Coordinates of C-alpha atoms in Angstrom, one line a residue:
X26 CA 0.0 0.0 0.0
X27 CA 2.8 2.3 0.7
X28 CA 4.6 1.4 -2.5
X29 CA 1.5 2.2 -3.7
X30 CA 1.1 5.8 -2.9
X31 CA 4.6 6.7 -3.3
X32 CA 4.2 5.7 -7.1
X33 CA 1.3 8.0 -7.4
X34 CA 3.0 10.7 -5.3
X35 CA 6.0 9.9 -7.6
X36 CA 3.8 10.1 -11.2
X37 CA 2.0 13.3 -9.9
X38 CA 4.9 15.2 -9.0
X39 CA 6.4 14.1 -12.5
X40 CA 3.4 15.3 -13.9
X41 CA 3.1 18.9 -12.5
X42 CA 7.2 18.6 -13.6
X43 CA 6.2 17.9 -17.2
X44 CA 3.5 20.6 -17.3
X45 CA 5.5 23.4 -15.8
X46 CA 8.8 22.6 -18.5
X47 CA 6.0 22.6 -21.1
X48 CA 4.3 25.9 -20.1
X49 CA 7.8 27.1 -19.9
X50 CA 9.5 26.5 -22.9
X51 CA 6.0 26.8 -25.0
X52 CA 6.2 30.2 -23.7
X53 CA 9.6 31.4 -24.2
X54 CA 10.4 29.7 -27.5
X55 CA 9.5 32.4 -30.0
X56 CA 10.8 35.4 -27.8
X57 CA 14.1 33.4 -27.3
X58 CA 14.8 33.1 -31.1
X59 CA 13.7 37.3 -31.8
X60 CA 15.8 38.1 -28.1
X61 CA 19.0 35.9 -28.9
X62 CA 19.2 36.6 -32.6
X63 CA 18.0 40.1 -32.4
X64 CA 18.4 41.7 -29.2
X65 CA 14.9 43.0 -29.7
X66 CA 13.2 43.4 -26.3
X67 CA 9.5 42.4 -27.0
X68 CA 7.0 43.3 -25.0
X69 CA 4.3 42.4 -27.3
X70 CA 5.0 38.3 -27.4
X71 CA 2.2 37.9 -24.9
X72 CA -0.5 39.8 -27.1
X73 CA 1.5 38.1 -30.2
X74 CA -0.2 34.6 -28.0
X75 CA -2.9 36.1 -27.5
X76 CA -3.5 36.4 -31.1
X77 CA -2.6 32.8 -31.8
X78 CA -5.0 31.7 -29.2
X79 CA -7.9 33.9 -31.0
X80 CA -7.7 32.7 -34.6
X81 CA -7.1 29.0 -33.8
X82 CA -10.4 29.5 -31.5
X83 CA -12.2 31.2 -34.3
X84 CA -11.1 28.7 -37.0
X85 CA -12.5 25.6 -34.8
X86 CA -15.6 27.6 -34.0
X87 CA -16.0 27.5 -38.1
X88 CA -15.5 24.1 -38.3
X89 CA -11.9 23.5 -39.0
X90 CA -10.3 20.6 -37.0
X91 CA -8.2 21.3 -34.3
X92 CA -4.6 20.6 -35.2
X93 CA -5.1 22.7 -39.2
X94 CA -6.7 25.7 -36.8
X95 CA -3.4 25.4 -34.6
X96 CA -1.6 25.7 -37.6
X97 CA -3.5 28.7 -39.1
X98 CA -3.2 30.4 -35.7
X99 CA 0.7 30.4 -35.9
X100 CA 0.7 31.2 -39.7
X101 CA -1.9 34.2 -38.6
X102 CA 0.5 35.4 -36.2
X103 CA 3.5 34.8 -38.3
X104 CA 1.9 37.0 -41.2
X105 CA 1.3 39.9 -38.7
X106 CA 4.7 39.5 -37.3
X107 CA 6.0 40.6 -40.9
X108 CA 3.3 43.2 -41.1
X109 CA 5.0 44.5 -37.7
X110 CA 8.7 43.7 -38.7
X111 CA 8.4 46.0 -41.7
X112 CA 6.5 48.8 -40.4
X113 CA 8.1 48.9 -37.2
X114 CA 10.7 47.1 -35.8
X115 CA 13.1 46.9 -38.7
X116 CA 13.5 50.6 -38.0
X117 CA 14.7 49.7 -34.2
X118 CA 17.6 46.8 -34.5
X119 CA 20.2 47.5 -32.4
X120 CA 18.0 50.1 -30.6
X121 CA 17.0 47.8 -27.5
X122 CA 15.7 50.3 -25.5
X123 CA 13.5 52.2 -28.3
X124 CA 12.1 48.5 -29.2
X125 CA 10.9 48.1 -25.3
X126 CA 9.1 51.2 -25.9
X127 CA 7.8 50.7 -29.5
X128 CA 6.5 47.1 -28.6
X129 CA 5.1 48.2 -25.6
X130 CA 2.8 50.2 -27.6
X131 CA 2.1 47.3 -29.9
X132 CA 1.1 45.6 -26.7
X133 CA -1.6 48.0 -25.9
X134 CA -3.3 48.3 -29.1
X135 CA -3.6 44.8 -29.6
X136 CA -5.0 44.6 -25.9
X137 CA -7.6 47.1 -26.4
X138 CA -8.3 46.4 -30.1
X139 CA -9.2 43.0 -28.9
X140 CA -10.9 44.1 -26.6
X141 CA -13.1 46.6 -28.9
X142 CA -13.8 43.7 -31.3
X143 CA -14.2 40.6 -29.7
X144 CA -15.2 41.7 -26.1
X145 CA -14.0 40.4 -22.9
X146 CA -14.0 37.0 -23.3
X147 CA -14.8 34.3 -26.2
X148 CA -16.3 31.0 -25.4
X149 CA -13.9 28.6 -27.1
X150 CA -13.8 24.6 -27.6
X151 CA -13.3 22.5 -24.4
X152 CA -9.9 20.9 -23.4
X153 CA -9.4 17.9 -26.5
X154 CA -8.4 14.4 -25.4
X155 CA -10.5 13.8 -22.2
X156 CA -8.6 13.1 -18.9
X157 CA -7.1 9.5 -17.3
X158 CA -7.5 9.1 -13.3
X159 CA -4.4 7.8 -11.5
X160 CA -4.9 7.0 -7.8
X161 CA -8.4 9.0 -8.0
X162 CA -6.6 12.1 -9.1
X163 CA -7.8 13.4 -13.2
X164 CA -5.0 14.2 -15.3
X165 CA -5.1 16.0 -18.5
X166 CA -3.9 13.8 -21.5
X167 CA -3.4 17.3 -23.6
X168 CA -1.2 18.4 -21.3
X169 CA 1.0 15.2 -21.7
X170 CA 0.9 16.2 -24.9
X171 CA 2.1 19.4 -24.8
X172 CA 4.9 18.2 -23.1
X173 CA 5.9 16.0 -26.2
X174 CA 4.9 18.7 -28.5
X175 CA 7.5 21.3 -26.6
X176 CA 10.5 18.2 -26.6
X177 CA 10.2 17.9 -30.3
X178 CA 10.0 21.7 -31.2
X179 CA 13.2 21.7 -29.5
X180 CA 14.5 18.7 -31.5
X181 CA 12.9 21.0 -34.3
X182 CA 14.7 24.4 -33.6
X183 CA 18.4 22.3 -33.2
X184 CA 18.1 20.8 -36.3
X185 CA 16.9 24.1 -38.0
X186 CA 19.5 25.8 -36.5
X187 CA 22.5 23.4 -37.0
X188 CA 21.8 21.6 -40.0
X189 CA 20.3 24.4 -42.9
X190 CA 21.8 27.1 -44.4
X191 CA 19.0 29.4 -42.7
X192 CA 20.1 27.8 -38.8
X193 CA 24.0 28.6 -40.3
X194 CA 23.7 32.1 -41.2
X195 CA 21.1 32.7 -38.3
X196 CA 23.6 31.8 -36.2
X197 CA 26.7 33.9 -38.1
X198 CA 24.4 37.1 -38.2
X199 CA 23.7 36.5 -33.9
X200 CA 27.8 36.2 -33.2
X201 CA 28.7 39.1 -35.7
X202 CA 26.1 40.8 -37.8
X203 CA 29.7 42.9 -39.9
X204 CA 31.8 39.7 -40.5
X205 CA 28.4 37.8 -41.8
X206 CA 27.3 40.8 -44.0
X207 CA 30.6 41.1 -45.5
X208 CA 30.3 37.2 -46.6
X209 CA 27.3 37.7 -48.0
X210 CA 24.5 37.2 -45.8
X211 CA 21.4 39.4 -46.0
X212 CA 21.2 40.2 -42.4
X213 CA 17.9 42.5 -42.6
X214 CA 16.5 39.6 -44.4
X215 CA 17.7 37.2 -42.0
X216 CA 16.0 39.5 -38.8
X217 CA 12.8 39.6 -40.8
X218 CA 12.7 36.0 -41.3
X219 CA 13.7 35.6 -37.5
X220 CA 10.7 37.8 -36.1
X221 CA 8.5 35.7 -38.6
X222 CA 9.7 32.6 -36.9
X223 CA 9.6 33.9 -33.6
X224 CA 6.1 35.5 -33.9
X225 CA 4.7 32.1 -35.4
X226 CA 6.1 30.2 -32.4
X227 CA 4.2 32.3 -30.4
X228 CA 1.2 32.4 -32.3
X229 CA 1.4 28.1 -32.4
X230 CA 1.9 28.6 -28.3
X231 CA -1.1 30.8 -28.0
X232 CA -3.5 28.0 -30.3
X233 CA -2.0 25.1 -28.5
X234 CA -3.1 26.7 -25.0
X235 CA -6.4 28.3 -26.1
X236 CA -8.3 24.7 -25.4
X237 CA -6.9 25.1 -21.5
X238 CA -7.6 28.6 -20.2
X239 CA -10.1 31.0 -20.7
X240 CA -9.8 33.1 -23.9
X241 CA -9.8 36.7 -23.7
X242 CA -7.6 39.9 -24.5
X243 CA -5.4 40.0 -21.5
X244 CA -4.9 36.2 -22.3
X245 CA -0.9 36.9 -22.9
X246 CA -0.2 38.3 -19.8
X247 CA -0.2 34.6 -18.2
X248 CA 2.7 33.7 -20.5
X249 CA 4.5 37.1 -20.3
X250 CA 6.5 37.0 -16.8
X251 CA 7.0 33.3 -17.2
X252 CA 8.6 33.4 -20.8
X253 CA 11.1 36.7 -20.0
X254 CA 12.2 34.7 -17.0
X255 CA 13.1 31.5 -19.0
X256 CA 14.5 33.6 -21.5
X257 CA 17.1 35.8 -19.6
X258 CA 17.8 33.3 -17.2
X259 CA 18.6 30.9 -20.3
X260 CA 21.1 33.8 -21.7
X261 CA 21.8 34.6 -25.2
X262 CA 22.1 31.1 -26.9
X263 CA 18.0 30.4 -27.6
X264 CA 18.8 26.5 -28.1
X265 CA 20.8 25.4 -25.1
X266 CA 19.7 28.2 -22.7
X267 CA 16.5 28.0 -23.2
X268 CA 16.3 24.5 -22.6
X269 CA 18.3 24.4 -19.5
X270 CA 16.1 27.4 -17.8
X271 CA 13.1 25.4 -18.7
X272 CA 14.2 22.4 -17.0
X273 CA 15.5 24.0 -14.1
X274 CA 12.8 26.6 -13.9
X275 CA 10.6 24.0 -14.2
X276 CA 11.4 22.4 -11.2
X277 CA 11.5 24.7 -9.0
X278 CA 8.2 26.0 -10.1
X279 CA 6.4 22.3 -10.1
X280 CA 8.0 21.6 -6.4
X281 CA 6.8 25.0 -4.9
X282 CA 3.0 24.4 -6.5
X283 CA 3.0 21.0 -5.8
X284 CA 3.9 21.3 -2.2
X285 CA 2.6 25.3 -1.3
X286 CA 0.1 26.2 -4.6
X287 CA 0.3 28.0 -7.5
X288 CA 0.7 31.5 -6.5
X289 CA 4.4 30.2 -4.3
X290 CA 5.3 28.4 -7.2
X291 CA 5.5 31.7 -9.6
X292 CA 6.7 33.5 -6.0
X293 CA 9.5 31.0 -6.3
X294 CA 9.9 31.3 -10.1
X295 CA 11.0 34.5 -9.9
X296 CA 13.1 34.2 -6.7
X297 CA 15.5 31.3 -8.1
X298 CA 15.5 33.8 -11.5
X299 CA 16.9 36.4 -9.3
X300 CA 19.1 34.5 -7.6
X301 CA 20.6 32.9 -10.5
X302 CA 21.0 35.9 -12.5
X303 CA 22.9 37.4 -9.6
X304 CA 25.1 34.4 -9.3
X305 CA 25.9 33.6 -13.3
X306 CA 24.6 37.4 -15.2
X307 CA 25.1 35.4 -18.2
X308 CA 22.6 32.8 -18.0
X309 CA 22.9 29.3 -18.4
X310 CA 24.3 29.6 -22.2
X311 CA 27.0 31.5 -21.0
X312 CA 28.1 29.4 -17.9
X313 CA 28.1 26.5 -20.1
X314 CA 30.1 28.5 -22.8
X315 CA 32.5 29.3 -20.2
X316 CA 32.8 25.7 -19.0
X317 CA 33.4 24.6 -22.5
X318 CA 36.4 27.3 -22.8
X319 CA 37.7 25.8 -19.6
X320 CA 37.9 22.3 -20.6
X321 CA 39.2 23.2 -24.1
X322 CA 42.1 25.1 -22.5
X323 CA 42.9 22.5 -19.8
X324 CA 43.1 20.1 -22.4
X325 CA 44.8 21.9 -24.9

């Protein structure tokens, strides 16, 4: 019997685990690729959800299955993210402060322009894939789901990033925007195809979660804290940092709800983010990077 309820102690602690790295790297995914390769600041990634979330609800209240209306939620988003790139933000790379400001204000009128349109709230399709009971405790299948949908948009983004000629001068234009213009590389190009990404990412975040919380314009601003967090303390590398945060992140979050509730967990989100930033300012990409430089010297 005791065996019995350490296993489902055990499985629902792994659970809330899984859930929280989800939520986590879901989240932070599409503002880690336009932070890292950018250096934009934006403050509009949680209204950039908030869209997502809207036009996959639409598209499913029209009929269209669930996983095409995901899809024409992040390819929604992704259009309005070039609509935004070239009206506003190309005009603010390398201007990090000016882009808090100017996406900021993007923020605002989606909020209220939702708001104007759609109202406070839209009644949207309930949670997909019905629930399984493990020691009389309901779990969410689509949340387990999630969590393998987040693992292989990881798998996804390395590949991308390491493998194609798009992930290789990605990469050249984030570690030195002069030397990769001079070899040829289109680098305005290459920052307006890195917001596109980065605003479909959100946008496919926002249509994924819109069948587990309530839709409505201030929808974003659950996924807004949580997302900066796993980004800055990730550091500038948006594969391996963001990763790590999300893993380490979420266990700290899942222990603290598990054990106090949800409000201690975020509490203790952003008290371990604090903490770590003060410890390592350059995140977990750069305390591996330096690692890395340590062993390679020792060795050599």
């Amino acid at each position: 019997m005791t065996t019995i309820i350490f296993l489902e102690n055990a499985f629902n602690a792994i659970y809330q685990f899984m859930d929280s790295f989800s939520f986590l790297i879901l989240s932070a995914i599409g503002l880690a690729i336009i932070f890292g390769m950018m250096g934009v600041i934006n403050l509009a990634h949680g209204e950039f959800i908030m869209l997502g979330a809207y036009i996959t609800t639409l598209s499913c209240l029209a009929g269209v299955p669930i996983p095409i209306a995901i899809i024409l939620g992040s390819i929604g988003v992704g259009i309005f993210g070039f609509i935004v790139d070239k009206l506003i933000i190309r005009h603010l790379y390398g201007r990090p402060q000016d882009s808090v400001v100017a996406t900021w204000g993007i923020s605002l009128i989606m909020g209220q322009g939702m708001l104007i349109l759609m109202g406070p709230s839209l009644q949207g399709p309930s949670t997909p894939l019905g629930s399984f009971s493990v020691g009389g405790i309901n779990y969410s299948l689509y949340r387990l789901i999630l969590t393998i949908i987040a693992c292989l948009l990881v798998v996804l983004l390395y590949w991308v990033f390491m493998h194609t000629k798009f992930g290789l001068r990605s990469r050249a234009t984030m570690q030195n925007e002069e030397i990769a213009r001079s070899l040829g590389t289109n680098t305005s190009q290459m920052y307006t195809l890195t917001f596109v990404v980065g605003s479909m990412f959100a946008g496919l975040t926002g249509g994924l979660f819109s069948f587990t919380m309530t839709i409505g314009p201030t929808f974003g601003t659950g996924f807004l804290m949580e997302s900066f967090v796993t980004v800055i303390v990730g550091g500038a590398n948006p594969l391996i940092g963001t990763v790590m945060s999300g893993g380490t992140l979420g266990i700290v979050h899942s222990a603290l709800s598990y054990i106090f509730g949800t409000f201690i967990g975020r509490v203790g989100l952003l008290v371990a983010a604090i903490i770590f930033i003060r410890l390592w300012p350059t995140g977990f990409s750069g305390l591996l990077e330096k690692k890395i430089l340590r062993v390679k010297k020792t060795n050599g």
